[in-house]
Amino acid sequence: MTERRWLNQGSVAESVCHEPVVGNGGDYIEGEGPRLTATVAGESKDADISAALGELRGHVTRVWSPDRIEAVCRVFSADGHVKLPELVPPGVKRIVADEVDDLIAAEGVRRELAFAETGFTPRRMRNVTREAIAARAPFIPRLYGDPALLAVLSAVAGEPVLRCPYEPEQFLITCLERDGDTHGWHWDDYSFALVWVIDTPHADSGGFVECVPKTLWDRNDPRIDDFLERGPVHRIDLAPGDLYLMRTDTTLHRVAPISSGIRKIVNMGYASSRDVACPPVSHETMDRLWSTSRADQTR
């Protein structure tokens, strides 16, 4: 497994952790941000979550200046995706990573599927559903709808980024763990995805993202080979601790098959105003990929 160097590395994000956020109810360790430990429960855990969200709000205020947002907004508009490694501070990444590790161990379900709606591209992975995350993890569901996070994502996207109205697609975990595991070429039902990279192999072993922006999904005739031939195909190399925002309804994308190592991510799906006004007609690929039915787990 790739070492999570981001847990201790110096960065712009760490510069916001030295001052406590007044009134957030949590404890800070100088320079490290709030910690959420497995031994705390009840009110103490709620206080630590509040502290982490307070740290996030302070970080957004200090780090995400108008000039910085404008620069990443231009990239997102042109390419349909943008890396945001300093979107949140290390303390927040640490808590998310801990919850993901626990959830995969306790709730991960193995899937091997393919879908006609995306040209029978493969899905080979272990995943954790939104329902399981909401039942077992106190932090990820709170973080998903945090106003500070939504505000900076909206600024980067250049339009409102809204909670996904279809709850099963709000937040999900995937884990590629075997040789050949992949999340094959596809589009998403809703407009935006914020992806948190917890672990990933070195790019030589796969696990990087490839995408073709400004493409449209016809479920009856996906024409994936045509889009790949026309291009351009962008490649996004990632490291543990990276985050990226993607326009997923108009960007054909996949995770390249891994040959070694492990790739763990949280996918947070968000809607545009158009999605809310005119929601997708169906969710058949997502419903099958995340079904709890054993009959739907293999093809």
PDB file of N, CA, C and O in Angstrom, residues 211-266:
ATOM      1  N   CYS A 211      -9.992  10.590 -18.984  1.00  0.00           N
ATOM      2  CA  CYS A 211     -11.295  11.193 -19.247  1.00  0.00           C
ATOM      3  C   CYS A 211     -11.305  11.920 -20.585  1.00  0.00           C
ATOM      4  O   CYS A 211     -10.259  12.332 -21.101  1.00  0.00           O
ATOM      5  N   VAL A 212     -12.509  12.043 -21.136  1.00  0.00           N
ATOM      6  CA  VAL A 212     -12.745  12.783 -22.372  1.00  0.00           C
ATOM      7  C   VAL A 212     -13.823  13.816 -22.074  1.00  0.00           C
ATOM      8  O   VAL A 212     -15.004  13.465 -21.948  1.00  0.00           O
ATOM      9  N   PRO A 213     -13.448  15.086 -21.909  1.00  0.00           N
ATOM     10  CA  PRO A 213     -14.451  16.098 -21.563  1.00  0.00           C
ATOM     11  C   PRO A 213     -15.345  16.450 -22.742  1.00  0.00           C
ATOM     12  O   PRO A 213     -15.054  16.125 -23.897  1.00  0.00           O
ATOM     13  N   LYS A 214     -16.459  17.103 -22.392  1.00  0.00           N
ATOM     14  CA  LYS A 214     -17.404  17.608 -23.391  1.00  0.00           C
ATOM     15  C   LYS A 214     -17.938  16.490 -24.282  1.00  0.00           C
ATOM     16  O   LYS A 214     -17.952  16.577 -25.510  1.00  0.00           O
ATOM     17  N   THR A 215     -18.399  15.423 -23.624  1.00  0.00           N
ATOM     18  CA  THR A 215     -19.036  14.307 -24.307  1.00  0.00           C
ATOM     19  C   THR A 215     -20.410  14.081 -23.689  1.00  0.00           C
ATOM     20  O   THR A 215     -20.629  14.404 -22.516  1.00  0.00           O
ATOM     21  N   LEU A 216     -21.314  13.542 -24.450  1.00  0.00           N
ATOM     22  CA  LEU A 216     -22.689  13.325 -23.981  1.00  0.00           C
ATOM     23  C   LEU A 216     -23.024  11.843 -23.968  1.00  0.00           C
ATOM     24  O   LEU A 216     -22.664  11.104 -24.891  1.00  0.00           O
ATOM     25  N   TRP A 217     -23.745  11.410 -22.962  1.00  0.00           N
ATOM     26  CA  TRP A 217     -24.095  10.013 -22.770  1.00  0.00           C
ATOM     27  C   TRP A 217     -25.445   9.708 -23.392  1.00  0.00           C
ATOM     28  O   TRP A 217     -26.469  10.237 -22.964  1.00  0.00           O
ATOM     29  N   ASP A 218     -25.425   8.858 -24.409  1.00  0.00           N
ATOM     30  CA  ASP A 218     -26.651   8.280 -24.962  1.00  0.00           C
ATOM     31  C   ASP A 218     -26.719   6.846 -24.445  1.00  0.00           C
ATOM     32  O   ASP A 218     -25.955   5.979 -24.878  1.00  0.00           O
ATOM     33  N   ARG A 219     -27.626   6.570 -23.521  1.00  0.00           N
ATOM     34  CA  ARG A 219     -27.684   5.251 -22.891  1.00  0.00           C
ATOM     35  C   ARG A 219     -28.016   4.146 -23.890  1.00  0.00           C
ATOM     36  O   ARG A 219     -27.670   2.981 -23.663  1.00  0.00           O
ATOM     37  N   ASN A 220     -28.692   4.493 -24.966  1.00  0.00           N
ATOM     38  CA  ASN A 220     -29.040   3.496 -25.978  1.00  0.00           C
ATOM     39  C   ASN A 220     -27.925   3.271 -26.988  1.00  0.00           C
ATOM     40  O   ASN A 220     -27.900   2.236 -27.666  1.00  0.00           O
ATOM     41  N   ASP A 221     -27.003   4.221 -27.095  1.00  0.00           N
ATOM     42  CA  ASP A 221     -25.899   4.119 -28.059  1.00  0.00           C
ATOM     43  C   ASP A 221     -24.712   4.915 -27.515  1.00  0.00           C
ATOM     44  O   ASP A 221     -24.437   6.029 -27.954  1.00  0.00           O
ATOM     45  N   PRO A 222     -23.977   4.365 -26.529  1.00  0.00           N
ATOM     46  CA  PRO A 222     -22.955   5.163 -25.842  1.00  0.00           C
ATOM     47  C   PRO A 222     -21.754   5.560 -26.710  1.00  0.00           C
ATOM     48  O   PRO A 222     -21.084   6.557 -26.413  1.00  0.00           O
ATOM     49  N   ARG A 223     -21.429   4.808 -27.740  1.00  0.00           N
ATOM     50  CA  ARG A 223     -20.363   5.167 -28.702  1.00  0.00           C
ATOM     51  C   ARG A 223     -19.040   5.519 -28.001  1.00  0.00           C
ATOM     52  O   ARG A 223     -18.357   6.460 -28.391  1.00  0.00           O
ATOM     53  N   ILE A 224     -18.669   4.751 -27.023  1.00  0.00           N
ATOM     54  CA  ILE A 224     -17.460   5.059 -26.266  1.00  0.00           C
ATOM     55  C   ILE A 224     -16.222   4.996 -27.149  1.00  0.00           C
ATOM     56  O   ILE A 224     -15.336   5.873 -27.066  1.00  0.00           O
ATOM     57  N   ASP A 225     -16.112   3.998 -28.003  1.00  0.00           N
ATOM     58  CA  ASP A 225     -14.938   3.897 -28.878  1.00  0.00           C
ATOM     59  C   ASP A 225     -14.807   5.125 -29.773  1.00  0.00           C
ATOM     60  O   ASP A 225     -13.692   5.595 -30.049  1.00  0.00           O
ATOM     61  N   ASP A 226     -15.925   5.647 -30.254  1.00  0.00           N
ATOM     62  CA  ASP A 226     -15.874   6.850 -31.089  1.00  0.00           C
ATOM     63  C   ASP A 226     -15.327   8.038 -30.314  1.00  0.00           C
ATOM     64  O   ASP A 226     -14.492   8.805 -30.827  1.00  0.00           O
ATOM     65  N   PHE A 227     -15.775   8.218 -29.087  1.00  0.00           N
ATOM     66  CA  PHE A 227     -15.281   9.333 -28.267  1.00  0.00           C
ATOM     67  C   PHE A 227     -13.791   9.178 -27.973  1.00  0.00           C
ATOM     68  O   PHE A 227     -13.037  10.161 -27.985  1.00  0.00           O
ATOM     69  N   LEU A 228     -13.347   7.957 -27.709  1.00  0.00           N
ATOM     70  CA  LEU A 228     -11.932   7.742 -27.412  1.00  0.00           C
ATOM     71  C   LEU A 228     -11.065   8.000 -28.635  1.00  0.00           C
ATOM     72  O   LEU A 228      -9.962   8.547 -28.531  1.00  0.00           O
ATOM     73  N   GLU A 229     -11.563   7.623 -29.796  1.00  0.00           N
ATOM     74  CA  GLU A 229     -10.801   7.858 -31.030  1.00  0.00           C
ATOM     75  C   GLU A 229     -10.721   9.351 -31.345  1.00  0.00           C
ATOM     76  O   GLU A 229      -9.686   9.857 -31.767  1.00  0.00           O
ATOM     77  N   ARG A 230     -11.811  10.058 -31.098  1.00  0.00           N
ATOM     78  CA  ARG A 230     -11.843  11.496 -31.389  1.00  0.00           C
ATOM     79  C   ARG A 230     -11.022  12.279 -30.382  1.00  0.00           C
ATOM     80  O   ARG A 230     -10.342  13.239 -30.712  1.00  0.00           O
ATOM     81  N   GLY A 231     -11.090  11.887 -29.083  1.00  0.00           N
ATOM     82  CA  GLY A 231     -10.318  12.529 -28.027  1.00  0.00           C
ATOM     83  C   GLY A 231     -10.672  14.008 -27.849  1.00  0.00           C
ATOM     84  O   GLY A 231     -11.710  14.486 -28.325  1.00  0.00           O
ATOM     85  N   PRO A 232      -9.766  14.748 -27.170  1.00  0.00           N
ATOM     86  CA  PRO A 232      -8.535  14.244 -26.539  1.00  0.00           C
ATOM     87  C   PRO A 232      -8.832  13.493 -25.249  1.00  0.00           C
ATOM     88  O   PRO A 232      -9.790  13.811 -24.547  1.00  0.00           O
ATOM     89  N   VAL A 233      -7.999  12.487 -24.964  1.00  0.00           N
ATOM     90  CA  VAL A 233      -8.111  11.729 -23.728  1.00  0.00           C
ATOM     91  C   VAL A 233      -7.120  12.316 -22.719  1.00  0.00           C
ATOM     92  O   VAL A 233      -5.920  12.304 -22.954  1.00  0.00           O
ATOM     93  N   HIS A 234      -7.649  12.852 -21.636  1.00  0.00           N
ATOM     94  CA  HIS A 234      -6.817  13.418 -20.578  1.00  0.00           C
ATOM     95  C   HIS A 234      -6.452  12.318 -19.583  1.00  0.00           C
ATOM     96  O   HIS A 234      -7.249  11.428 -19.308  1.00  0.00           O
ATOM     97  N   ARG A 235      -5.260  12.420 -19.011  1.00  0.00           N
ATOM     98  CA  ARG A 235      -4.826  11.498 -17.957  1.00  0.00           C
ATOM     99  C   ARG A 235      -4.570  12.299 -16.688  1.00  0.00           C
ATOM    100  O   ARG A 235      -3.891  13.338 -16.727  1.00  0.00           O
ATOM    101  N   ILE A 236      -5.103  11.803 -15.562  1.00  0.00           N
ATOM    102  CA  ILE A 236      -4.939  12.474 -14.276  1.00  0.00           C
ATOM    103  C   ILE A 236      -4.189  11.530 -13.340  1.00  0.00           C
ATOM    104  O   ILE A 236      -4.742  10.524 -12.870  1.00  0.00           O
ATOM    105  N   ASP A 237      -2.921  11.828 -13.091  1.00  0.00           N
ATOM    106  CA  ASP A 237      -2.144  11.058 -12.130  1.00  0.00           C
ATOM    107  C   ASP A 237      -2.429  11.588 -10.729  1.00  0.00           C
ATOM    108  O   ASP A 237      -2.480  12.805 -10.513  1.00  0.00           O
ATOM    109  N   LEU A 238      -2.577  10.683  -9.794  1.00  0.00           N
ATOM    110  CA  LEU A 238      -3.020  11.054  -8.456  1.00  0.00           C
ATOM    111  C   LEU A 238      -2.123  10.439  -7.397  1.00  0.00           C
ATOM    112  O   LEU A 238      -1.436   9.439  -7.643  1.00  0.00           O
ATOM    113  N   ALA A 239      -2.158  11.039  -6.208  1.00  0.00           N
ATOM    114  CA  ALA A 239      -1.412  10.537  -5.064  1.00  0.00           C
ATOM    115  C   ALA A 239      -2.350  10.489  -3.865  1.00  0.00           C
ATOM    116  O   ALA A 239      -3.382  11.180  -3.842  1.00  0.00           O
ATOM    117  N   PRO A 240      -2.028   9.674  -2.842  1.00  0.00           N
ATOM    118  CA  PRO A 240      -2.851   9.674  -1.638  1.00  0.00           C
ATOM    119  C   PRO A 240      -2.995  11.081  -1.064  1.00  0.00           C
ATOM    120  O   PRO A 240      -2.025  11.834  -0.967  1.00  0.00           O
ATOM    121  N   GLY A 241      -4.221  11.453  -0.728  1.00  0.00           N
ATOM    122  CA  GLY A 241      -4.498  12.792  -0.215  1.00  0.00           C
ATOM    123  C   GLY A 241      -4.983  13.768  -1.250  1.00  0.00           C
ATOM    124  O   GLY A 241      -5.443  14.858  -0.901  1.00  0.00           O
ATOM    125  N   ASP A 242      -4.890  13.414  -2.541  1.00  0.00           N
ATOM    126  CA  ASP A 242      -5.415  14.296  -3.587  1.00  0.00           C
ATOM    127  C   ASP A 242      -6.937  14.305  -3.576  1.00  0.00           C
ATOM    128  O   ASP A 242      -7.591  13.328  -3.169  1.00  0.00           O
ATOM    129  N   LEU A 243      -7.498  15.406  -4.058  1.00  0.00           N
ATOM    130  CA  LEU A 243      -8.922  15.504  -4.359  1.00  0.00           C
ATOM    131  C   LEU A 243      -9.045  16.080  -5.761  1.00  0.00           C
ATOM    132  O   LEU A 243      -8.174  16.841  -6.207  1.00  0.00           O
ATOM    133  N   TYR A 244     -10.116  15.728  -6.450  1.00  0.00           N
ATOM    134  CA  TYR A 244     -10.387  16.373  -7.732  1.00  0.00           C
ATOM    135  C   TYR A 244     -11.886  16.515  -7.919  1.00  0.00           C
ATOM    136  O   TYR A 244     -12.680  15.713  -7.417  1.00  0.00           O
ATOM    137  N   LEU A 245     -12.242  17.569  -8.643  1.00  0.00           N
ATOM    138  CA  LEU A 245     -13.634  17.829  -9.007  1.00  0.00           C
ATOM    139  C   LEU A 245     -13.790  17.553 -10.492  1.00  0.00           C
ATOM    140  O   LEU A 245     -12.955  17.986 -11.296  1.00  0.00           O
ATOM    141  N   MET A 246     -14.854  16.835 -10.858  1.00  0.00           N
ATOM    142  CA  MET A 246     -15.081  16.504 -12.267  1.00  0.00           C
ATOM    143  C   MET A 246     -16.520  16.806 -12.646  1.00  0.00           C
ATOM    144  O   MET A 246     -17.448  16.614 -11.848  1.00  0.00           O
ATOM    145  N   ARG A 247     -16.695  17.275 -13.872  1.00  0.00           N
ATOM    146  CA  ARG A 247     -18.023  17.445 -14.463  1.00  0.00           C
ATOM    147  C   ARG A 247     -18.412  16.093 -15.051  1.00  0.00           C
ATOM    148  O   ARG A 247     -18.127  15.771 -16.211  1.00  0.00           O
ATOM    149  N   THR A 248     -19.062  15.267 -14.267  1.00  0.00           N
ATOM    150  CA  THR A 248     -19.170  13.857 -14.592  1.00  0.00           C
ATOM    151  C   THR A 248     -20.302  13.496 -15.544  1.00  0.00           C
ATOM    152  O   THR A 248     -20.313  12.391 -16.087  1.00  0.00           O
ATOM    153  N   ASP A 249     -21.259  14.399 -15.752  1.00  0.00           N
ATOM    154  CA  ASP A 249     -22.331  14.061 -16.696  1.00  0.00           C
ATOM    155  C   ASP A 249     -21.934  14.337 -18.134  1.00  0.00           C
ATOM    156  O   ASP A 249     -22.547  13.799 -19.064  1.00  0.00           O
ATOM    157  N   THR A 250     -20.910  15.157 -18.349  1.00  0.00           N
ATOM    158  CA  THR A 250     -20.445  15.469 -19.705  1.00  0.00           C
ATOM    159  C   THR A 250     -18.960  15.160 -19.883  1.00  0.00           C
ATOM    160  O   THR A 250     -18.311  15.685 -20.788  1.00  0.00           O
ATOM    161  N   THR A 251     -18.422  14.300 -19.018  1.00  0.00           N
ATOM    162  CA  THR A 251     -17.032  13.875 -19.126  1.00  0.00           C
ATOM    163  C   THR A 251     -16.986  12.354 -19.031  1.00  0.00           C
ATOM    164  O   THR A 251     -17.200  11.778 -17.962  1.00  0.00           O
ATOM    165  N   LEU A 252     -16.727  11.698 -20.156  1.00  0.00           N
ATOM    166  CA  LEU A 252     -16.505  10.263 -20.166  1.00  0.00           C
ATOM    167  C   LEU A 252     -15.229   9.977 -19.371  1.00  0.00           C
ATOM    168  O   LEU A 252     -14.205  10.613 -19.595  1.00  0.00           O
ATOM    169  N   HIS A 253     -15.283   9.030 -18.438  1.00  0.00           N
ATOM    170  CA  HIS A 253     -14.108   8.818 -17.592  1.00  0.00           C
ATOM    171  C   HIS A 253     -14.030   7.374 -17.118  1.00  0.00           C
ATOM    172  O   HIS A 253     -15.013   6.635 -17.140  1.00  0.00           O
ATOM    173  N   ARG A 254     -12.823   6.989 -16.704  1.00  0.00           N
ATOM    174  CA  ARG A 254     -12.607   5.667 -16.138  1.00  0.00           C
ATOM    175  C   ARG A 254     -11.403   5.717 -15.203  1.00  0.00           C
ATOM    176  O   ARG A 254     -10.588   6.653 -15.236  1.00  0.00           O
ATOM    177  N   VAL A 255     -11.282   4.677 -14.368  1.00  0.00           N
ATOM    178  CA  VAL A 255     -10.080   4.429 -13.583  1.00  0.00           C
ATOM    179  C   VAL A 255      -9.342   3.277 -14.248  1.00  0.00           C
ATOM    180  O   VAL A 255      -9.904   2.186 -14.416  1.00  0.00           O
ATOM    181  N   ALA A 256      -8.094   3.503 -14.644  1.00  0.00           N
ATOM    182  CA  ALA A 256      -7.320   2.479 -15.341  1.00  0.00           C
ATOM    183  C   ALA A 256      -7.129   1.255 -14.448  1.00  0.00           C
ATOM    184  O   ALA A 256      -6.971   1.377 -13.226  1.00  0.00           O
ATOM    185  N   PRO A 257      -7.147   0.055 -15.017  1.00  0.00           N
ATOM    186  CA  PRO A 257      -6.964  -1.162 -14.214  1.00  0.00           C
ATOM    187  C   PRO A 257      -5.662  -1.127 -13.423  1.00  0.00           C
ATOM    188  O   PRO A 257      -4.640  -0.629 -13.910  1.00  0.00           O
ATOM    189  N   ILE A 258      -5.710  -1.656 -12.210  1.00  0.00           N
ATOM    190  CA  ILE A 258      -4.500  -1.723 -11.401  1.00  0.00           C
ATOM    191  C   ILE A 258      -3.828  -3.081 -11.610  1.00  0.00           C
ATOM    192  O   ILE A 258      -4.483  -4.090 -11.894  1.00  0.00           O
ATOM    193  N   SER A 259      -2.507  -3.101 -11.489  1.00  0.00           N
ATOM    194  CA  SER A 259      -1.751  -4.354 -11.561  1.00  0.00           C
ATOM    195  C   SER A 259      -1.169  -4.741 -10.209  1.00  0.00           C
ATOM    196  O   SER A 259      -0.753  -5.878 -10.009  1.00  0.00           O
ATOM    197  N   SER A 260      -1.119  -3.788  -9.286  1.00  0.00           N
ATOM    198  CA  SER A 260      -0.654  -4.058  -7.929  1.00  0.00           C
ATOM    199  C   SER A 260      -1.117  -2.918  -7.039  1.00  0.00           C
ATOM    200  O   SER A 260      -1.592  -1.892  -7.517  1.00  0.00           O
ATOM    201  N   GLY A 261      -0.967  -3.106  -5.725  1.00  0.00           N
ATOM    202  CA  GLY A 261      -1.358  -2.066  -4.789  1.00  0.00           C
ATOM    203  C   GLY A 261      -2.857  -2.044  -4.569  1.00  0.00           C
ATOM    204  O   GLY A 261      -3.585  -2.998  -4.882  1.00  0.00           O
ATOM    205  N   ILE A 262      -3.327  -0.928  -4.050  1.00  0.00           N
ATOM    206  CA  ILE A 262      -4.736  -0.767  -3.710  1.00  0.00           C
ATOM    207  C   ILE A 262      -5.137   0.677  -3.952  1.00  0.00           C
ATOM    208  O   ILE A 262      -4.322   1.592  -3.785  1.00  0.00           O
ATOM    209  N   ARG A 263      -6.373   0.890  -4.397  1.00  0.00           N
ATOM    210  CA  ARG A 263      -6.887   2.231  -4.641  1.00  0.00           C
ATOM    211  C   ARG A 263      -8.199   2.393  -3.881  1.00  0.00           C
ATOM    212  O   ARG A 263      -9.169   1.680  -4.163  1.00  0.00           O
ATOM    213  N   LYS A 264      -8.236   3.313  -2.919  1.00  0.00           N
ATOM    214  CA  LYS A 264      -9.432   3.585  -2.137  1.00  0.00           C
ATOM    215  C   LYS A 264      -9.836   5.033  -2.346  1.00  0.00           C
ATOM    216  O   LYS A 264      -8.993   5.932  -2.254  1.00  0.00           O
ATOM    217  N   ILE A 265     -11.121   5.256  -2.611  1.00  0.00           N
ATOM    218  CA  ILE A 265     -11.605   6.622  -2.781  1.00  0.00           C
ATOM    219  C   ILE A 265     -12.995   6.777  -2.169  1.00  0.00           C
ATOM    220  O   ILE A 265     -13.721   5.804  -1.987  1.00  0.00           O
ATOM    221  N   VAL A 266     -13.325   8.024  -1.857  1.00  0.00           N
ATOM    222  CA  VAL A 266     -14.712   8.415  -1.577  1.00  0.00           C
ATOM    223  C   VAL A 266     -15.179   9.264  -2.741  1.00  0.00           C
ATOM    224  O   VAL A 266     -14.491  10.215  -3.137  1.00  0.00           O
TER     225      VAL A 266
END
